[in-house]
């Protein structure tokens, strides 16, 4: 439900921000790698999905991920991500589809 609200509210703004995959990788290593496997290899973590598995979901888009990251949610820490940082992390995740 939160994700659909986020898409409605923030999805259209995503295209206005250039995405920096390398910055997304750095931010992911700093903030996300404690719970998520952020590389292409299968994760060693059981608590959270790997970024590669998120990227392979057919309906997941960069805008969806970025919007999700900006919303508060109980299962993840609420890091102070700017819209740009969330877009960069999302671009890093979606890049794994290729």
GROMACS .gro file of N, CA and C in nm:
model
  294
    1UNK      N    1   0.081  -0.118   0.000
    1UNK     CA    2   0.000   0.000   0.000
    1UNK      C    3   0.087   0.126   0.000
    2UNK      N    4   0.190   0.129   0.089
    2UNK     CA    5   0.277   0.246   0.094
    2UNK      C    6   0.346   0.269  -0.039
    3UNK      N    7   0.383   0.159  -0.102
    3UNK     CA    8   0.453   0.171  -0.229
    3UNK      C    9   0.364   0.233  -0.336
    4UNK      N   10   0.237   0.195  -0.339
    4UNK     CA   11   0.148   0.254  -0.440
    4UNK      C   12   0.124   0.402  -0.413
    5UNK      N   13   0.115   0.440  -0.287
    5UNK     CA   14   0.101   0.582  -0.252
    5UNK      C   15   0.226   0.657  -0.294
    6UNK      N   16   0.340   0.599  -0.267
    6UNK     CA   17   0.466   0.663  -0.303
    6UNK      C   18   0.475   0.685  -0.453
    7UNK      N   19   0.432   0.586  -0.529
    7UNK     CA   20   0.439   0.599  -0.674
    7UNK      C   21   0.351   0.714  -0.722
    8UNK      N   22   0.236   0.725  -0.662
    8UNK     CA   23   0.147   0.833  -0.700
    8UNK      C   24   0.206   0.969  -0.666
    9UNK      N   25   0.262   0.980  -0.546
    9UNK     CA   26   0.313   1.108  -0.500
    9UNK      C   27   0.447   1.147  -0.560
   10UNK      N   28   0.537   1.050  -0.573
   10UNK     CA   29   0.675   1.083  -0.609
   10UNK      C   30   0.718   1.032  -0.745
   11UNK      N   31   0.644   0.940  -0.803
   11UNK     CA   32   0.687   0.877  -0.927
   11UNK      C   33   0.714   0.974  -1.040
   12UNK      N   34   0.631   1.074  -1.055
   12UNK     CA   35   0.648   1.166  -1.166
   12UNK      C   36   0.768   1.257  -1.149
   13UNK      N   37   0.817   1.274  -1.028
   13UNK     CA   38   0.931   1.361  -1.005
   13UNK      C   39   1.064   1.291  -1.033
   14UNK      N   40   1.064   1.158  -1.038
   14UNK     CA   41   1.187   1.082  -1.053
   14UNK      C   42   1.264   1.112  -1.180
   15UNK      N   43   1.193   1.134  -1.288
   15UNK     CA   44   1.260   1.157  -1.416
   15UNK      C   45   1.338   1.288  -1.418
   16UNK      N   46   1.303   1.378  -1.331
   16UNK     CA   47   1.369   1.509  -1.330
   16UNK      C   48   1.510   1.503  -1.271
   17UNK      N   49   1.544   1.395  -1.206
   17UNK     CA   50   1.673   1.385  -1.140
   17UNK      C   51   1.762   1.286  -1.213
   18UNK      N   52   1.880   1.328  -1.251
   18UNK     CA   53   1.975   1.238  -1.314
   18UNK      C   54   2.021   1.135  -1.212
   19UNK      N   55   2.036   1.014  -1.256
   19UNK     CA   56   2.074   0.906  -1.165
   19UNK      C   57   2.222   0.875  -1.179
   20UNK      N   58   2.287   0.858  -1.066
   20UNK     CA   59   2.429   0.828  -1.061
   20UNK      C   60   2.447   0.690  -0.999
   21UNK      N   61   2.469   0.589  -1.083
   21UNK     CA   62   2.478   0.451  -1.038
   21UNK      C   63   2.596   0.433  -0.943
   22UNK      N   64   2.708   0.495  -0.970
   22UNK     CA   65   2.825   0.480  -0.884
   22UNK      C   66   2.798   0.537  -0.744
   23UNK      N   67   2.732   0.650  -0.735
   23UNK     CA   68   2.695   0.704  -0.605
   23UNK      C   69   2.597   0.610  -0.535
   24UNK      N   70   2.505   0.551  -0.610
   24UNK     CA   71   2.413   0.453  -0.554
   24UNK      C   72   2.484   0.333  -0.497
   25UNK      N   73   2.588   0.288  -0.565
   25UNK     CA   74   2.668   0.175  -0.514
   25UNK      C   75   2.735   0.213  -0.383
   26UNK      N   76   2.796   0.332  -0.378
   26UNK     CA   77   2.864   0.376  -0.255
   26UNK      C   78   2.766   0.389  -0.138
   27UNK      N   79   2.652   0.450  -0.165
   27UNK     CA   80   2.552   0.464  -0.059
   27UNK      C   81   2.501   0.327  -0.013
   28UNK      N   82   2.482   0.236  -0.107
   28UNK     CA   83   2.435   0.101  -0.074
   28UNK      C   84   2.536   0.027   0.012
   29UNK      N   85   2.663   0.042  -0.022
   29UNK     CA   86   2.767  -0.022   0.058
   29UNK      C   87   2.767   0.032   0.201
   30UNK      N   88   2.744   0.162   0.214
   30UNK     CA   89   2.747   0.225   0.345
   30UNK      C   90   2.622   0.194   0.428
   31UNK      N   91   2.504   0.204   0.367
   31UNK     CA   92   2.381   0.197   0.444
   31UNK      C   93   2.303   0.068   0.429
   32UNK      N   94   2.317  -0.003   0.319
   32UNK     CA   95   2.228  -0.116   0.292
   32UNK      C   96   2.293  -0.252   0.310
   33UNK      N   97   2.425  -0.258   0.300
   33UNK     CA   98   2.493  -0.387   0.294
   33UNK      C   99   2.492  -0.464   0.426
   34UNK      N  100   2.455  -0.401   0.534
   34UNK     CA  101   2.446  -0.475   0.660
   34UNK      C  102   2.333  -0.578   0.656
   35UNK      N  103   2.229  -0.549   0.581
   35UNK     CA  104   2.114  -0.639   0.572
   35UNK      C  105   2.094  -0.700   0.433
   36UNK      N  106   2.132  -0.627   0.329
   36UNK     CA  107   2.110  -0.673   0.192
   36UNK      C  108   2.243  -0.712   0.127
   37UNK      N  109   2.239  -0.818   0.048
   37UNK     CA  110   2.351  -0.846  -0.042
   37UNK      C  111   2.335  -0.748  -0.157
   38UNK      N  112   2.435  -0.666  -0.180
   38UNK     CA  113   2.419  -0.562  -0.281
   38UNK      C  114   2.484  -0.595  -0.414
   39UNK      N  115   2.560  -0.703  -0.420
   39UNK     CA  116   2.625  -0.742  -0.545
   39UNK      C  117   2.540  -0.838  -0.625
   40UNK      N  118   2.594  -0.886  -0.734
   40UNK     CA  119   2.524  -0.980  -0.821
   40UNK      C  120   2.518  -1.121  -0.760
   41UNK      N  121   2.615  -1.154  -0.676
   41UNK     CA  122   2.620  -1.288  -0.618
   41UNK      C  123   2.505  -1.308  -0.520
   42UNK      N  124   2.462  -1.433  -0.504
   42UNK     CA  125   2.356  -1.460  -0.406
   42UNK      C  126   2.398  -1.412  -0.268
   43UNK      N  127   2.303  -1.366  -0.194
   43UNK     CA  128   2.332  -1.308  -0.063
   43UNK      C  129   2.354  -1.410   0.044
   44UNK      N  130   2.425  -1.370   0.145
   44UNK     CA  131   2.447  -1.454   0.262
   44UNK      C  132   2.350  -1.416   0.374
   45UNK      N  133   2.261  -1.325   0.345
   45UNK     CA  134   2.171  -1.272   0.446
   45UNK      C  135   2.033  -1.335   0.431
   46UNK      N  136   1.972  -1.366   0.541
   46UNK     CA  137   1.837  -1.421   0.538
   46UNK      C  138   1.734  -1.316   0.577
   47UNK      N  139   1.779  -1.202   0.626
   47UNK     CA  140   1.687  -1.100   0.676
   47UNK      C  141   1.624  -1.017   0.565
   48UNK      N  142   1.694  -0.996   0.457
   48UNK     CA  143   1.644  -0.906   0.353
   48UNK      C  144   1.678  -0.960   0.215
   49UNK      N  145   1.598  -0.923   0.117
   49UNK     CA  146   1.623  -0.965  -0.021
   49UNK      C  147   1.752  -0.903  -0.072
   50UNK      N  148   1.819  -0.976  -0.158
   50UNK     CA  149   1.937  -0.919  -0.223
   50UNK      C  150   1.891  -0.815  -0.324
   51UNK      N  151   1.979  -0.723  -0.354
   51UNK     CA  152   1.947  -0.623  -0.456
   51UNK      C  153   1.925  -0.690  -0.592
   52UNK      N  154   2.001  -0.795  -0.620
   52UNK     CA  155   1.986  -0.866  -0.747
   52UNK      C  156   1.846  -0.926  -0.759
   53UNK      N  157   1.795  -0.982  -0.649
   53UNK     CA  158   1.660  -1.041  -0.655
   53UNK      C  159   1.553  -0.933  -0.669
   54UNK      N  160   1.576  -0.817  -0.610
   54UNK     CA  161   1.482  -0.706  -0.627
   54UNK      C  162   1.484  -0.660  -0.773
   55UNK      N  163   1.602  -0.651  -0.831
   55UNK     CA  164   1.616  -0.604  -0.969
   55UNK      C  165   1.548  -0.696  -1.069
   56UNK      N  166   1.543  -0.825  -1.040
   56UNK     CA  167   1.486  -0.919  -1.136
   56UNK      C  168   1.333  -0.922  -1.135
   57UNK      N  169   1.273  -0.857  -1.039
   57UNK     CA  170   1.125  -0.853  -1.037
   57UNK      C  171   1.077  -0.772  -1.156
   58UNK      N  172   0.988  -0.831  -1.231
   58UNK     CA  173   0.945  -0.773  -1.358
   58UNK      C  174   0.883  -0.635  -1.345
   59UNK      N  175   0.804  -0.612  -1.244
   59UNK     CA  176   0.730  -0.486  -1.231
   59UNK      C  177   0.807  -0.376  -1.158
   60UNK      N  178   0.919  -0.407  -1.100
   60UNK     CA  179   0.994  -0.309  -1.021
   60UNK      C  180   1.066  -0.211  -1.113
   61UNK      N  181   1.048  -0.083  -1.085
   61UNK     CA  182   1.116   0.021  -1.162
   61UNK      C  183   1.203   0.105  -1.068
   62UNK      N  184   1.288   0.182  -1.126
   62UNK     CA  185   1.373   0.273  -1.050
   62UNK      C  186   1.288   0.371  -0.969
   63UNK      N  187   1.185   0.424  -1.028
   63UNK     CA  188   1.099   0.519  -0.957
   63UNK      C  189   1.029   0.454  -0.839
   64UNK      N  190   0.986   0.329  -0.854
   64UNK     CA  191   0.921   0.258  -0.744
   64UNK      C  192   1.017   0.240  -0.627
   65UNK      N  193   1.138   0.199  -0.656
   65UNK     CA  194   1.237   0.177  -0.551
   65UNK      C  195   1.270   0.307  -0.481
   66UNK      N  196   1.296   0.410  -0.558
   66UNK     CA  197   1.332   0.540  -0.498
   66UNK      C  198   1.220   0.593  -0.410
   67UNK      N  199   1.098   0.580  -0.455
   67UNK     CA  200   0.984   0.626  -0.375
   67UNK      C  201   0.973   0.546  -0.247
   68UNK      N  202   0.990   0.416  -0.256
   68UNK     CA  203   0.986   0.329  -0.139
   68UNK      C  204   1.092   0.368  -0.037
   69UNK      N  205   1.212   0.397  -0.084
   69UNK     CA  206   1.323   0.431   0.006
   69UNK      C  207   1.298   0.559   0.083
   70UNK      N  208   1.218   0.648   0.029
   70UNK     CA  209   1.193   0.777   0.094
   70UNK      C  210   1.080   0.771   0.197
   71UNK      N  211   1.003   0.663   0.197
   71UNK     CA  212   0.893   0.648   0.292
   71UNK      C  213   0.940   0.580   0.420
   72UNK      N  214   0.885   0.618   0.534
   72UNK     CA  215   0.918   0.546   0.657
   72UNK      C  216   0.854   0.407   0.654
   73UNK      N  217   0.927   0.308   0.702
   73UNK     CA  218   0.875   0.173   0.709
   73UNK      C  219   0.941   0.099   0.826
   74UNK      N  220   0.867   0.008   0.882
   74UNK     CA  221   0.907  -0.057   1.007
   74UNK      C  222   1.022  -0.155   0.990
   75UNK      N  223   1.040  -0.212   0.874
   75UNK     CA  224   1.139  -0.319   0.860
   75UNK      C  225   1.279  -0.271   0.823
   76UNK      N  226   1.294  -0.144   0.796
   76UNK     CA  227   1.426  -0.091   0.759
   76UNK      C  228   1.455   0.036   0.838
   77UNK      N  229   1.583   0.065   0.859
   77UNK     CA  230   1.617   0.193   0.922
   77UNK      C  231   1.573   0.308   0.831
   78UNK      N  232   1.537   0.416   0.889
   78UNK     CA  233   1.496   0.533   0.812
   78UNK      C  234   1.612   0.630   0.799
   79UNK      N  235   1.699   0.600   0.704
   79UNK     CA  236   1.813   0.687   0.679
   79UNK      C  237   1.766   0.817   0.616
   80UNK      N  238   1.837   0.925   0.641
   80UNK     CA  239   1.796   1.054   0.585
   80UNK      C  240   1.836   1.067   0.438
   81UNK      N  241   1.770   0.993   0.352
   81UNK     CA  242   1.804   0.995   0.210
   81UNK      C  243   1.738   1.114   0.141
   82UNK      N  244   1.816   1.185   0.066
   82UNK     CA  245   1.759   1.288  -0.020
   82UNK      C  246   1.691   1.218  -0.137
   83UNK      N  247   1.611   1.290  -0.210
   83UNK     CA  248   1.547   1.233  -0.329
   83UNK      C  249   1.654   1.186  -0.427
   84UNK      N  250   1.760   1.265  -0.442
   84UNK     CA  251   1.870   1.230  -0.533
   84UNK      C  252   1.939   1.101  -0.490
   85UNK      N  253   1.969   1.088  -0.360
   85UNK     CA  254   2.034   0.966  -0.310
   85UNK      C  255   1.945   0.844  -0.331
   86UNK      N  256   1.816   0.858  -0.305
   86UNK     CA  257   1.723   0.747  -0.326
   86UNK      C  258   1.720   0.708  -0.474
   87UNK      N  259   1.720   0.805  -0.563
   87UNK     CA  260   1.723   0.777  -0.707
   87UNK      C  261   1.853   0.706  -0.746
   88UNK      N  262   1.963   0.748  -0.687
   88UNK     CA  263   2.092   0.685  -0.718
   88UNK      C  264   2.096   0.539  -0.672
   89UNK      N  265   2.046   0.512  -0.552
   89UNK     CA  266   2.041   0.374  -0.503
   89UNK      C  267   1.948   0.292  -0.592
   90UNK      N  268   1.835   0.348  -0.629
   90UNK     CA  269   1.742   0.278  -0.716
   90UNK      C  270   1.806   0.248  -0.852
   91UNK      N  271   1.880   0.343  -0.906
   91UNK     CA  272   1.948   0.321  -1.034
   91UNK      C  273   2.051   0.210  -1.023
   92UNK      N  274   2.121   0.205  -0.911
   92UNK     CA  275   2.218   0.098  -0.887
   92UNK      C  276   2.150  -0.038  -0.885
   93UNK      N  277   2.036  -0.046  -0.819
   93UNK     CA  278   1.963  -0.174  -0.811
   93UNK      C  279   1.911  -0.214  -0.948
   94UNK      N  280   1.847  -0.122  -1.017
   94UNK     CA  281   1.787  -0.154  -1.148
   94UNK      C  282   1.895  -0.188  -1.250
   95UNK      N  283   2.011  -0.130  -1.236
   95UNK     CA  284   2.122  -0.159  -1.328
   95UNK      C  285   2.157  -0.309  -1.329
   96UNK      N  286   2.125  -0.379  -1.223
   96UNK     CA  287   2.154  -0.523  -1.215
   96UNK      C  288   2.068  -0.605  -1.309
   97UNK      N  289   1.961  -0.548  -1.363
   97UNK     CA  290   1.878  -0.619  -1.459
   97UNK      C  291   1.953  -0.646  -1.587
   98UNK      N  292   2.047  -0.560  -1.619
   98UNK     CA  293   2.116  -0.566  -1.750
   98UNK      C  294   2.217  -0.676  -1.755
   0.00000   0.00000   0.00000
